[in-house]
Short mmCIF file of C-alpha atoms in Angstrom, two decimals:
data_model
loop_
_atom_site.label_atom_id
_atom_site.label_comp_id
_atom_site.label_asym_id
_atom_site.label_seq_id
_atom_site.Cartn_x
_atom_site.Cartn_y
_atom_site.Cartn_z
CA UNK A 1 63.08 -120.93 62.23
CA UNK A 2 60.03 -119.36 63.86
CA UNK A 3 57.91 -119.51 60.69
CA UNK A 4 58.11 -123.32 60.53
CA UNK A 5 56.32 -123.79 63.87
CA UNK A 6 52.63 -124.66 63.41
CA UNK A 7 50.47 -121.78 64.56
CA UNK A 8 47.35 -121.94 66.65
CA UNK A 9 44.63 -119.58 65.54
CA UNK A 10 44.07 -117.12 68.38
CA UNK A 11 42.54 -114.04 66.78
CA UNK A 12 38.76 -114.00 66.59
CA UNK A 13 36.55 -111.33 65.11
CA UNK A 14 34.23 -109.05 66.99
CA UNK A 15 31.02 -110.52 68.34
CA UNK A 16 27.64 -109.71 66.84
CA UNK A 17 26.65 -106.09 67.38
CA UNK A 18 23.81 -106.64 69.87
CA UNK A 19 25.12 -109.61 71.81
CA UNK A 20 25.34 -109.19 75.60
CA UNK A 21 29.11 -109.74 75.48
CA UNK A 22 29.56 -106.75 73.20
CA UNK A 23 27.82 -104.50 75.73
CA UNK A 24 30.07 -105.85 78.50
CA UNK A 25 33.15 -105.48 76.29
CA UNK A 26 32.29 -101.85 75.62
CA UNK A 27 31.61 -101.22 79.29
CA UNK A 28 34.93 -102.72 80.41
CA UNK A 29 36.77 -100.96 77.57
CA UNK A 30 35.32 -97.62 78.74
CA UNK A 31 36.57 -98.42 82.26
CA UNK A 32 40.01 -99.30 80.85
CA UNK A 33 40.06 -95.97 78.99
CA UNK A 34 39.16 -94.13 82.22
CA UNK A 35 41.85 -96.04 84.14
CA UNK A 36 44.37 -94.99 81.48
CA UNK A 37 43.60 -91.36 82.22
CA UNK A 38 45.43 -91.89 85.54
CA UNK A 39 48.63 -92.67 83.63
CA UNK A 40 51.58 -90.47 84.41
CA UNK A 41 53.35 -91.48 81.20
CA UNK A 42 54.12 -88.55 78.93
CA UNK A 43 54.12 -90.73 75.81
CA UNK A 44 50.86 -92.71 75.97
CA UNK A 45 47.92 -93.13 78.35
CA UNK A 46 46.96 -96.80 78.38
CA UNK A 47 44.60 -98.56 80.79
CA UNK A 48 43.82 -102.21 81.40
CA UNK A 49 41.11 -103.99 83.37
CA UNK A 50 41.30 -107.57 84.60
CA UNK A 51 37.83 -109.14 84.66
CA UNK A 52 36.37 -112.39 85.99
CA UNK A 53 32.67 -113.27 85.93
CA UNK A 54 31.76 -109.77 84.70
CA UNK A 55 33.47 -108.22 87.75
CA UNK A 56 36.62 -106.10 87.78
CA UNK A 57 39.31 -107.78 89.88
CA UNK A 58 42.24 -105.47 89.07
CA UNK A 59 43.22 -102.44 87.00
CA UNK A 60 46.49 -101.02 85.72
CA UNK A 61 47.81 -98.06 83.79
CA UNK A 62 51.24 -97.32 82.39
CA UNK A 63 53.64 -95.43 84.59
CA UNK A 64 56.68 -95.69 86.86
CA UNK A 65 56.79 -98.16 89.77
CA UNK A 66 55.08 -97.17 93.01
CA UNK A 67 56.97 -94.42 94.82
CA UNK A 68 59.50 -93.87 92.01
CA UNK A 69 59.71 -90.31 90.66
CA UNK A 70 58.34 -89.62 87.20
CA UNK A 71 60.76 -90.22 84.33
CA UNK A 72 60.90 -86.58 83.26
CA UNK A 73 62.80 -85.79 86.47
CA UNK A 74 65.85 -87.34 84.76
CA UNK A 75 65.71 -84.70 82.01
CA UNK A 76 68.01 -81.69 81.90
CA UNK A 77 66.19 -78.74 83.47
CA UNK A 78 63.31 -81.11 84.37
CA UNK A 79 61.53 -80.60 81.05
CA UNK A 80 58.11 -82.31 81.20
CA UNK A 81 58.80 -84.36 78.08
CA UNK A 82 59.27 -88.10 77.64
CA UNK A 83 63.06 -88.73 77.86
CA UNK A 84 62.79 -91.07 74.85
CA UNK A 85 61.16 -88.34 72.78
CA UNK A 86 63.93 -85.89 73.78
CA UNK A 87 66.39 -88.36 72.25
CA UNK A 88 64.38 -88.66 69.03
CA UNK A 89 62.67 -92.01 69.64
CA UNK A 90 59.12 -92.56 68.42
CA UNK A 91 56.40 -94.24 70.48
CA UNK A 92 57.37 -97.87 71.05
CA UNK A 93 61.09 -97.23 70.42
CA UNK A 94 63.92 -96.73 72.90
CA UNK A 95 62.11 -98.75 75.55
CA UNK A 96 65.42 -99.57 77.23
CA UNK A 97 65.25 -95.97 78.52
CA UNK A 98 61.68 -96.25 79.81
CA UNK A 99 60.95 -96.81 83.50
CA UNK A 100 57.19 -97.19 83.02
CA UNK A 101 55.44 -100.51 83.51
CA UNK A 102 52.77 -101.20 80.91
CA UNK A 103 49.10 -101.13 81.88
CA UNK A 104 48.67 -104.86 81.21
CA UNK A 105 51.63 -105.75 83.44
CA UNK A 106 50.46 -103.40 86.17
CA UNK A 107 46.95 -104.92 86.19
CA UNK A 108 48.53 -108.38 86.67
CA UNK A 109 50.91 -107.10 89.35
CA UNK A 110 48.15 -105.26 91.21
CA UNK A 111 46.15 -108.51 91.32
CA UNK A 112 49.21 -110.36 92.67
CA UNK A 113 49.84 -107.62 95.25
CA UNK A 114 46.36 -108.22 96.64
CA UNK A 115 46.45 -112.03 96.36
CA UNK A 116 43.95 -112.21 93.48
CA UNK A 117 44.33 -115.08 91.04
CA UNK A 118 44.52 -114.13 87.36
CA UNK A 119 43.96 -117.67 86.10
CA UNK A 120 41.06 -117.80 83.65
CA UNK A 121 40.49 -114.03 83.75
CA UNK A 122 39.95 -111.70 80.79
CA UNK A 123 42.22 -108.71 80.30
CA UNK A 124 40.60 -105.72 78.59
CA UNK A 125 43.17 -103.27 77.19
CA UNK A 126 42.49 -99.81 75.82
CA UNK A 127 45.16 -100.25 73.15
CA UNK A 128 46.12 -102.58 70.33
CA UNK A 129 47.45 -106.11 70.88
CA UNK A 130 49.86 -106.09 73.87
CA UNK A 131 53.65 -106.14 73.36
CA UNK A 132 55.94 -109.17 73.63
CA UNK A 133 56.84 -108.60 77.29
CA UNK A 134 53.20 -108.18 78.30
CA UNK A 135 52.24 -111.20 76.15
CA UNK A 136 54.70 -113.36 78.11
CA UNK A 137 53.26 -112.16 81.41
CA UNK A 138 49.65 -112.58 80.20
CA UNK A 139 50.32 -116.14 79.07
CA UNK A 140 52.22 -117.07 82.26
CA UNK A 141 49.56 -115.46 84.49
CA UNK A 142 46.97 -117.87 83.06
CA UNK A 143 44.81 -115.14 81.54
CA UNK A 144 42.46 -116.85 79.09
CA UNK A 145 41.40 -113.93 76.89
CA UNK A 146 42.59 -110.48 75.88
CA UNK A 147 40.11 -107.94 74.53
CA UNK A 148 41.83 -105.11 72.65
CA UNK A 149 40.92 -102.20 70.38
CA UNK A 150 40.72 -102.68 66.63
CA UNK A 151 42.59 -99.70 65.18
CA UNK A 152 41.79 -98.48 61.67
CA UNK A 153 39.78 -101.63 60.96
CA UNK A 154 42.41 -104.21 61.90
CA UNK A 155 44.30 -105.64 64.85
CA UNK A 156 47.53 -103.73 65.45
CA UNK A 157 50.34 -105.82 66.91
CA UNK A 158 52.90 -103.98 68.98
CA UNK A 159 55.62 -106.23 67.60
CA UNK A 160 56.06 -109.46 65.63
CA UNK A 161 57.03 -111.50 68.70
CA UNK A 162 53.79 -110.65 70.48
CA UNK A 163 51.90 -111.86 67.44
CA UNK A 164 53.88 -115.11 67.39
CA UNK A 165 53.50 -115.64 71.16
CA UNK A 166 49.73 -115.20 71.08
CA UNK A 167 49.37 -117.35 67.95
CA UNK A 168 51.21 -120.15 69.75
CA UNK A 169 49.45 -119.90 73.11
CA UNK A 170 46.00 -120.78 74.38
CA UNK A 171 45.12 -117.12 74.98
CA UNK A 172 42.18 -115.94 72.90
CA UNK A 173 42.63 -112.51 71.34
CA UNK A 174 39.43 -110.64 70.62
CA UNK A 175 39.44 -107.25 68.98
CA UNK A 176 36.55 -104.85 69.29
CA UNK A 177 35.85 -101.61 67.52
CA UNK A 178 35.78 -99.05 70.28
CA UNK A 179 34.85 -95.61 69.09
CA UNK A 180 36.71 -93.60 71.71
CA UNK A 181 40.27 -94.64 70.94
#
């Protein structure tokens, strides 16, 4: 049973208000938010920034693969609505119908596309804690830390498996309160 496995502690609280890291975190989070504005997803606009040595090495936002038409083109009469929402699914549900890659995954893939190592990098995500699939890719890509947005005063996990994966990996999760969520 999953609950019997000893857990590593991976969630740490926000740094002190005036520390230099907090300023950098807020800077990179604002960049991630701006990157997310490029998203073509009709459900959510998420951005992610991959950082090493206080330099951006890759970015990603959620959306369909390169060169693939937008998902709404599959809708009857080409209604500009998320196909999952047309079928009554809420955000985060019905993902088997979604053709979009998540921002975190796309930041990792963009780095790979350009031959940039992700090992030891920090991933800054303008969202809550990444989902299970992104968690697997983050862990396997050798990313050492994920900075995410604290939502309503607490970390919000996309799903229980992502929580378990991060708790049992060496990836450090660090939530920050980012005002512009």
